[in-house]
Each structure stands twice: as structure tokens, then as C-alpha cells.
Coordinates of C-alpha atoms and ligand atoms in Angstrom, one line a residue:
M156 CA 0.0 0.0 0.0
L157 CA 1.1 3.5 -0.8
D158 CA 1.6 6.3 1.8
L159 CA -0.1 8.9 -0.3
I160 CA -2.0 9.6 -3.5
I161 CA -2.0 13.2 -4.8
V162 CA -4.6 14.2 -7.4
G163 CA -3.8 17.2 -9.6
G164 CA -0.9 18.9 -11.4
G165 CA -1.5 22.6 -10.8
P166 CA 0.5 24.7 -8.3
A167 CA -1.0 22.8 -5.4
G168 CA -0.4 19.3 -6.7
A169 CA 3.1 20.0 -7.9
S170 CA 4.1 21.6 -4.6
A171 CA 2.7 18.6 -2.7
G172 CA 4.5 16.2 -5.1
V173 CA 7.9 17.9 -4.4
Y174 CA 7.3 17.9 -0.6
A175 CA 6.1 14.3 -0.5
A176 CA 9.2 13.1 -2.4
R177 CA 11.5 15.1 -0.1
K178 CA 9.8 13.4 2.9
R179 CA 10.3 10.0 1.1
L180 CA 6.6 9.2 1.3
E181 CA 5.7 6.4 -1.2
T182 CA 3.5 8.5 -3.4
V183 CA 1.5 8.4 -6.7
L184 CA 0.7 11.8 -8.3
V185 CA -2.2 11.6 -10.7
V186 CA -2.2 14.5 -13.3
H187 CA -4.8 15.2 -15.8
E188 CA -2.9 18.2 -17.2
W189 CA 0.1 20.1 -16.0
G190 CA 0.0 23.7 -14.8
G191 CA -3.5 24.3 -13.8
Q192 CA -5.8 27.2 -14.6
S193 CA -3.3 30.0 -15.1
T194 CA -1.6 28.1 -18.0
V195 CA -3.8 30.2 -20.3
S196 CA -2.4 33.5 -18.8
D197 CA 0.2 35.4 -20.9
N198 CA 1.8 37.2 -18.1
I199 CA 1.7 36.2 -14.4
Q200 CA 3.4 38.8 -12.2
N201 CA 2.8 37.5 -8.7
W202 CA 4.3 34.0 -8.7
I203 CA 6.8 34.7 -6.0
G204 CA 10.4 34.5 -7.2
S205 CA 9.4 35.3 -10.8
P206 CA 8.6 39.0 -11.5
K207 CA 7.0 37.8 -14.9
I208 CA 6.2 34.4 -16.2
S209 CA 3.8 33.0 -18.8
G210 CA 1.3 30.4 -17.7
Q211 CA 2.9 27.9 -20.2
Q212 CA 6.3 28.5 -18.6
L213 CA 4.9 28.1 -15.1
A214 CA 3.4 24.8 -16.1
E215 CA 6.6 23.6 -17.6
N216 CA 8.6 24.6 -14.5
L217 CA 6.1 22.8 -12.2
R218 CA 6.3 19.7 -14.3
K219 CA 10.1 19.8 -14.4
H220 CA 10.4 20.4 -10.7
V221 CA 8.2 17.4 -9.9
E222 CA 9.9 15.2 -12.5
S223 CA 13.3 16.0 -11.0
Y224 CA 12.1 14.0 -7.9
A225 CA 10.2 11.3 -9.7
G226 CA 11.4 7.7 -9.9
D227 CA 12.4 7.0 -6.3
S228 CA 9.5 7.2 -3.8
L229 CA 7.4 9.4 -6.2
S230 CA 5.6 8.0 -9.3
V231 CA 3.8 10.4 -11.7
V232 CA 0.7 9.0 -13.5
F233 CA 0.1 11.2 -16.5
P234 CA -2.2 11.7 -18.3
D235 CA -5.0 10.2 -16.2
T236 CA -7.9 11.4 -14.2
A237 CA -9.2 10.3 -10.8
V238 CA -12.9 9.4 -11.0
A239 CA -13.8 7.8 -7.7
L240 CA -12.6 7.8 -4.1
K241 CA -13.5 5.4 -1.3
Q242 CA -12.5 5.8 2.4
E243 CA -12.2 2.9 4.7
N244 CA -11.0 2.5 8.3
D245 CA -7.4 1.7 7.3
K246 CA -7.0 3.0 3.7
V247 CA -8.4 5.1 0.8
T248 CA -8.8 3.8 -2.7
V249 CA -8.7 6.0 -5.7
T250 CA -9.9 4.8 -9.1
L251 CA -8.6 6.4 -12.3
A252 CA -10.4 6.8 -15.7
S253 CA -7.9 4.3 -17.2
G254 CA -9.3 1.7 -14.7
K255 CA -6.2 1.7 -12.5
K256 CA -6.8 1.6 -8.8
Y257 CA -4.4 2.8 -6.0
E258 CA -4.6 2.3 -2.3
A259 CA -3.0 4.6 0.2
R260 CA -2.9 5.6 3.8
A261 CA -3.8 9.2 2.8
V262 CA -5.0 11.2 -0.2
L263 CA -4.5 14.8 -1.1
I264 CA -7.0 16.3 -3.5
T265 CA -5.7 19.4 -5.5
A266 CA -8.1 19.1 -8.4
G267 CA -8.6 22.8 -8.8
A268 CA -11.5 24.4 -10.7
T269 CA -12.8 25.1 -14.2
R270 CA -14.7 28.1 -15.7
R271 CA -18.4 28.7 -15.0
K272 CA -20.4 28.8 -18.2
L273 CA -22.8 31.6 -19.1
Q274 CA -26.4 30.2 -18.8
I275 CA -28.5 32.5 -21.0
P276 CA -30.2 32.0 -24.3
G277 CA -27.7 32.0 -27.2
A278 CA -24.6 31.4 -25.0
E279 CA -24.3 27.7 -25.9
E280 CA -25.3 28.3 -29.5
Y281 CA -22.6 31.0 -30.1
E282 CA -19.8 29.3 -28.1
Q283 CA -16.7 29.5 -30.4
K284 CA -18.8 31.6 -32.8
G285 CA -17.9 34.9 -31.1
L286 CA -18.5 33.8 -27.5
T287 CA -15.4 32.4 -25.8
Y288 CA -13.9 31.5 -22.4
C289 CA -10.3 32.1 -23.2
A290 CA -8.8 35.4 -24.3
T291 CA -5.3 34.0 -24.6
C292 CA -6.5 31.4 -27.0
D293 CA -9.0 33.5 -29.0
G294 CA -8.1 37.2 -28.4
P295 CA -6.2 37.8 -31.7
L296 CA -9.2 36.7 -33.7
F297 CA -11.0 39.8 -32.5
E298 CA -8.5 42.3 -33.8
G299 CA -10.1 45.7 -34.5
K300 CA -13.5 44.5 -33.1
D301 CA -15.8 45.7 -30.4
V302 CA -16.0 43.1 -27.6
A303 CA -17.4 42.6 -24.1
V304 CA -16.0 40.9 -21.1
I305 CA -18.6 39.6 -18.7
G306 CA -17.4 39.6 -15.1
G307 CA -15.7 41.8 -12.5
G308 CA -13.0 39.7 -10.9
N309 CA -9.3 39.4 -11.6
A310 CA -9.8 37.0 -14.5
A311 CA -12.2 39.5 -16.1
F312 CA -9.8 42.4 -15.8
E313 CA -6.9 40.3 -16.9
T314 CA -8.9 39.3 -20.0
A315 CA -9.8 42.9 -20.7
A316 CA -6.2 43.9 -20.4
Q317 CA -5.1 41.3 -22.9
L318 CA -7.9 42.2 -25.4
L319 CA -7.0 45.9 -25.3
A320 CA -3.9 44.9 -27.3
Y321 CA -6.1 43.9 -30.3
C322 CA -9.7 45.1 -30.0
K323 CA -11.3 48.4 -30.9
T324 CA -13.2 48.7 -27.7
V325 CA -13.6 46.4 -24.7
T326 CA -16.8 46.8 -22.6
L327 CA -16.7 45.3 -19.1
V328 CA -20.2 44.1 -18.1
N329 CA -20.4 43.7 -14.3
R330 CA -23.4 42.5 -12.4
S331 CA -22.9 44.8 -9.4
E332 CA -21.7 48.3 -8.6
T333 CA -18.2 47.2 -7.4
F334 CA -15.5 45.0 -8.9
R335 CA -13.9 42.1 -7.1
A336 CA -10.5 42.4 -8.9
D337 CA -7.4 43.9 -7.3
E338 CA -7.5 47.7 -7.1
I339 CA -4.2 48.1 -9.0
T340 CA -5.5 46.0 -11.9
V341 CA -8.8 47.8 -12.0
R342 CA -7.2 51.2 -12.1
A343 CA -4.8 50.1 -14.9
V344 CA -7.5 48.7 -17.1
L345 CA -10.0 51.5 -16.5
S346 CA -7.5 54.1 -17.4
H347 CA -7.3 52.8 -21.0
P348 CA -9.2 55.0 -23.5
N349 CA -10.8 52.0 -25.3
V350 CA -12.4 50.6 -22.2
R351 CA -16.1 51.0 -21.5
V352 CA -17.9 49.9 -18.3
I353 CA -21.5 48.8 -17.7
K354 CA -22.3 48.2 -14.0
N355 CA -25.4 46.6 -12.4
A356 CA -25.9 44.7 -15.7
A357 CA -27.3 41.2 -15.9
P358 CA -26.8 39.6 -19.3
T359 CA -30.0 38.1 -20.6
A360 CA -29.2 36.8 -24.1
V361 CA -26.5 36.5 -26.7
T362 CA -27.8 37.5 -30.2
G363 CA -26.3 36.7 -33.5
E364 CA -26.6 35.4 -37.0
K365 CA -23.8 33.1 -38.1
F366 CA -21.6 34.8 -35.4
V367 CA -22.3 36.9 -32.4
T368 CA -23.8 40.3 -33.1
G369 CA -24.8 41.5 -29.7
L370 CA -25.4 41.1 -26.0
K371 CA -28.8 41.8 -24.3
W372 CA -28.6 42.9 -20.7
K373 CA -30.9 44.1 -18.0
D374 CA -30.2 47.0 -15.6
V375 CA -30.7 45.2 -12.2
K376 CA -31.6 48.5 -10.6
T377 CA -34.1 49.9 -13.1
G378 CA -35.2 46.7 -14.9
A379 CA -34.5 48.5 -18.3
E380 CA -33.4 46.2 -21.1
E381 CA -30.6 47.2 -23.5
T382 CA -28.6 45.6 -26.3
L383 CA -24.9 46.1 -26.9
S384 CA -23.8 45.7 -30.5
L385 CA -20.5 43.7 -30.6
E386 CA -18.7 40.9 -32.3
G387 CA -17.1 39.1 -29.4
I388 CA -18.0 38.1 -25.9
F389 CA -15.5 36.8 -23.4
V390 CA -17.0 35.2 -20.3
E391 CA -15.1 35.3 -16.9
I392 CA -17.8 34.7 -14.3
G393 CA -16.1 32.4 -11.9
L394 CA -15.0 28.9 -11.4
L395 CA -16.6 25.5 -10.6
P396 CA -14.5 23.2 -8.4
N397 CA -13.6 19.9 -10.1
T398 CA -15.2 17.9 -7.3
S399 CA -18.3 16.2 -8.8
W400 CA -16.6 12.8 -8.4
L401 CA -16.2 13.4 -4.7
K402 CA -19.8 14.4 -3.8
D403 CA -20.6 11.0 -2.2
S404 CA -17.3 10.7 -0.2
L405 CA -16.5 14.1 1.2
V406 CA -18.3 17.1 2.7
L407 CA -18.8 19.7 -0.1
N408 CA -20.3 23.2 0.4
K409 CA -23.2 24.4 -1.7
I410 CA -21.0 25.4 -4.6
G411 CA -19.1 22.0 -4.5
Q412 CA -15.9 23.1 -2.8
I413 CA -14.3 20.6 -0.4
V414 CA -14.8 21.8 3.2
V415 CA -11.5 21.7 4.9
D416 CA -10.1 22.5 8.4
P417 CA -8.1 25.7 7.6
L418 CA -5.4 24.8 10.2
T419 CA -4.6 21.5 8.6
Q420 CA -6.4 21.3 5.2
R421 CA -8.0 18.0 6.3
A422 CA -11.4 17.2 4.7
A423 CA -14.3 15.6 6.5
I424 CA -16.0 12.4 5.4
S425 CA -19.5 12.9 3.9
D426 CA -21.3 10.9 6.6
D427 CA -19.7 10.0 9.9
K428 CA -18.4 6.5 9.5
G429 CA -16.8 6.3 12.9
F430 CA -13.2 6.7 11.7
P431 CA -11.1 9.7 11.0
S432 CA -10.8 11.1 7.5
R433 CA -7.7 10.1 5.5
V434 CA -8.3 12.8 2.9
W435 CA -6.8 16.3 2.7
A436 CA -7.4 19.0 0.1
A437 CA -5.7 22.2 -1.0
G438 CA -6.1 25.0 -3.6
D439 CA -9.0 26.1 -5.7
C440 CA -11.1 22.9 -5.1
T441 CA -11.5 23.8 -1.4
D442 CA -13.6 26.3 0.5
G443 CA -10.5 28.4 1.4
K444 CA -11.3 32.0 1.3
Y445 CA -8.8 33.2 -1.4
H446 CA -7.7 31.5 -4.5
Q447 CA -4.3 32.2 -6.0
N448 CA -1.3 30.3 -7.3
N449 CA 0.8 31.0 -4.2
I450 CA -2.0 30.2 -1.8
A451 CA -2.7 26.9 -3.6
A452 CA 1.0 26.0 -3.3
G453 CA 1.2 27.0 0.3
D454 CA -1.9 25.2 1.4
A455 CA -0.7 22.1 -0.3
V456 CA 2.5 22.3 1.7
K457 CA 0.6 22.8 4.9
A458 CA -1.5 19.7 4.0
L459 CA 1.6 17.7 3.3
E460 CA 3.1 18.5 6.7
D461 CA -0.1 17.4 8.4
I462 CA -0.3 14.2 6.3
Y463 CA 3.3 13.4 7.1
L464 CA 2.5 13.6 10.9
F465 CA -0.6 11.5 10.4
I466 CA 1.2 8.8 8.5
K467 CA 4.2 8.7 10.9
S468 CA 1.9 8.6 14.0
S469 CA -0.6 6.0 12.8
Ligands
FAD555 C1 -7.1 33.2 -16.5 C2 -6.6 33.1 -15.1 C3 -5.5 33.8 -14.7 C4 -5.0 33.7 -13.5 N1 -4.0 34.4 -13.1 C5 -3.4 34.3 -11.9 C6 -2.3 35.1 -11.5 O1 -1.8 35.9 -12.3 N2 -1.8 34.9 -10.2 C7 -2.3 34.0 -9.4 O2 -1.8 33.8 -8.3 N3 -3.4 33.3 -9.7 C8 -4.0 33.4 -10.9 N4 -5.1 32.7 -11.2 C9 -5.6 31.8 -10.2 C10 -4.8 30.5 -10.2 O3 -4.6 30.0 -11.5 C11 -5.4 29.4 -9.3 O4 -5.6 30.0 -8.0 C12 -4.5 28.2 -9.2 O5 -4.3 27.7 -10.5 C13 -5.1 27.1 -8.3 O6 -4.2 26.1 -8.3 P1 -4.7 24.6 -8.0 O7 -3.5 23.7 -8.0 O8 -5.5 24.6 -6.7 O9 -5.7 24.2 -9.1 P2 -5.7 24.2 -10.7 O10 -4.7 25.3 -11.2 O11 -7.1 24.3 -11.2 O12 -5.1 22.8 -11.1 C14 -5.8 21.7 -10.9 C15 -5.1 20.5 -11.5 O13 -5.7 19.3 -11.3 C16 -5.9 18.6 -12.5 N5 -7.1 17.8 -12.3 C17 -8.4 18.2 -12.1 N6 -9.2 17.2 -11.8 C18 -8.4 16.1 -11.8 C19 -8.7 14.7 -11.6 N7 -9.9 14.3 -11.3 N8 -7.6 13.8 -11.7 C20 -6.4 14.2 -12.0 N9 -6.1 15.6 -12.2 C21 -7.1 16.4 -12.1 C22 -6.0 19.6 -13.5 O14 -5.8 19.1 -14.8 C23 -5.0 20.6 -13.1 O15 -3.7 20.2 -13.4 C24 -5.6 32.8 -12.5 C25 -6.7 32.0 -12.9 C26 -7.2 32.1 -14.2 C27 -8.4 31.3 -14.6

């Protein structure tokens, strides 16, 4: 039996992999894709130790760092995906999409999150026909065009900043009066002459012919309906934790995040089975209050320290 199974290859999973190897825990790290969510970012400026790094380079560095420890006590299973988890008194079993099964004394989940989809008429129909979830991937296709970014957090502002390099105008459509993004980013983006802002706006429909031609929205204060003419819509309205495969085995909050003890990152079992949980979780898949690369990495290290004590004392 293994000491530990780690699920995920983002900043949290990679950090845990390195620490587990350094502690000589017999570990399997299951990775669906290296790097995690910020892989699509052009320019990450707050990964400590790197004043500027692209998401692709960050992913590459994480992979290389983990692989420099692989082969001894650490095995990397890539590409594969964890699809089921079962806790028992003396072990946890994780099943992968490939059909492989691993048993371990403990499991650390760092499965992160994926983008929330826009649920209004036309959104699905025009996806990849003017409506997109990735500015880095699709931004250059919108050169010289009027586009909107839906959302008000860091991802929305980062998307707007990227699009300003190509687009004629970028309109930020925000559901409330205030933005959730960092003040410094908000100020930088809003100071650009080609940025427009519509606040208190709830999108109601995507319109189009062959491709997107507009966004209908409702003023949440007055109820008035308006249409914005544009050729591109970039959606940045939040993240959904990659935890649907855990809903029967762990306690999840109402948006599906794994509920953890913030002191240790230990997760609770979904119904009290009379034995302690052997599962920990870190990063964007948890109910931790803030979600960032550095936090994901740090929380995974915290979890690893606790898992090490648990394994050595049981
Ligand atoms: C566009 C964008 C830009 C961002 N920019 C920044 C930034 O500049 N600075 C910053 O600090 N943060 C930024 N963030 C936030 C940051 O990316 C996240 O907080 C961070 O990636 C969380 O790391 P994580 O390891 O918890 O999860 P993730 O990065 O989501 O990684 C999860 C990993 O687990 C894998 N996985 C998922 N499910 C399974 C499974 N069942 N089996 C196996 N593997 C699985 C995934 O493939 C992935 O490798 C940005 C986010 C986005 C979307």
C-alpha cells in the first residue's frame, strides 16, 4: 500500500509532489494536465520569485520540478484522471479513468476548478462563434472589433487587459456596482481610453446570425433592457470546483468546494463513518477564502506537513 495519492498537477499538486518526495513518502501523483488554470495566462506577475512568467512556462517549471524528484519514492501517472474515491478505516482507494486503482494511507486532492459557463439563451449556440472563455486562445481573432468581457474579478480584468492589445473597444459588463478584482489591476484597465464599463448589468441573451452580433442585458436597478452591439463576448464569471466525483465521499459546500479545516487542510467524510478522514485537500477545489497560485501551493505544503505527521503517528 502507498503512503499517499495526490490528485492534480497545478501549483497545489506540484508543490505537494515535491514535498512528498522530499519526505520520502511512497506517493503516486495523478495528473490530468500540468500547470492548472493560469496556464492560459500570458503574463503572471505575482508568482513569488518570478517577476514575470507566462502560464505555459509556469506549467513547464512545475512539471520539471516534480519530475526531478520522480522515480524514487514518487511516481507520476500522466495523463490520467481520478474518477472515484472510497475511504475505509485503514485505507483510501482512488480509481482512475484508465481503470487503474491505487490504495494509500492518505489522499491529497488538488483538483482545482474550471470556468463557470454563461447560462443565458444564445450562450451555448454561439460558443466558439464569437463567445469564448479564453482570451489568450482566441483574443487575436477579434483584432479591431468591439467586444465585451462579462465579469468583475481578476480574471475578467486580466482578460480585458489582454484584449486591449487587439480590440477596438472592450466593454466590461459587471453584475454589481463594485469590482472584485485587485485595485491596482482595476485602475490600470479602466485608465485605457478604449475601455467602457456597464455596471449593475445582468446579461439576458446572446444575439447573432452566423456569429455573435450583440449582448442583451438588463439593468438590475431599473429593470431596463438594453442591447450592446459587438462581435465578441469573453466570459469570466467564476469557477466551478472539479469535485463532482467526490460528492458522495467528502463534505462539499453548496458550490461544490471541499470543506477543509483551515489549520490542517484535512477534509471531512461525507457521513460520519466512525473513523477519522484520511483525505486532505488544497487550492481552488477547497472552501479556502482566497484562490491564487501562491495560496494553492502554500496550502498544499501545509496539508503535506499534516499528512506526514498523520502517517508517521498511525
Ligand atoms: C485566466 C486566469 C488567470 C489567473 N492568473 C493568476 C495570477 O496571475 N496569479 C495567481 O496567483 N493566480 C492566478 N489565477 C488563479 C490560479 O490560477 C489558481 O488559484 C491556481 O491555479 C489554483 O491552483 P490549484 O493547483 O489549486 O488548481 P488548478 O490550477 O485548477 O489545477 C488543478 C489541476 O488538477 C488537475 N485535475 C483536475 N481534476 C483532476 C482529476 N480528477 N484527476 C487528475 N487531475 C485532475 C487539472 O488538470 C490541473 O492540473 C488565474 C486564474 C485564471 C483562470
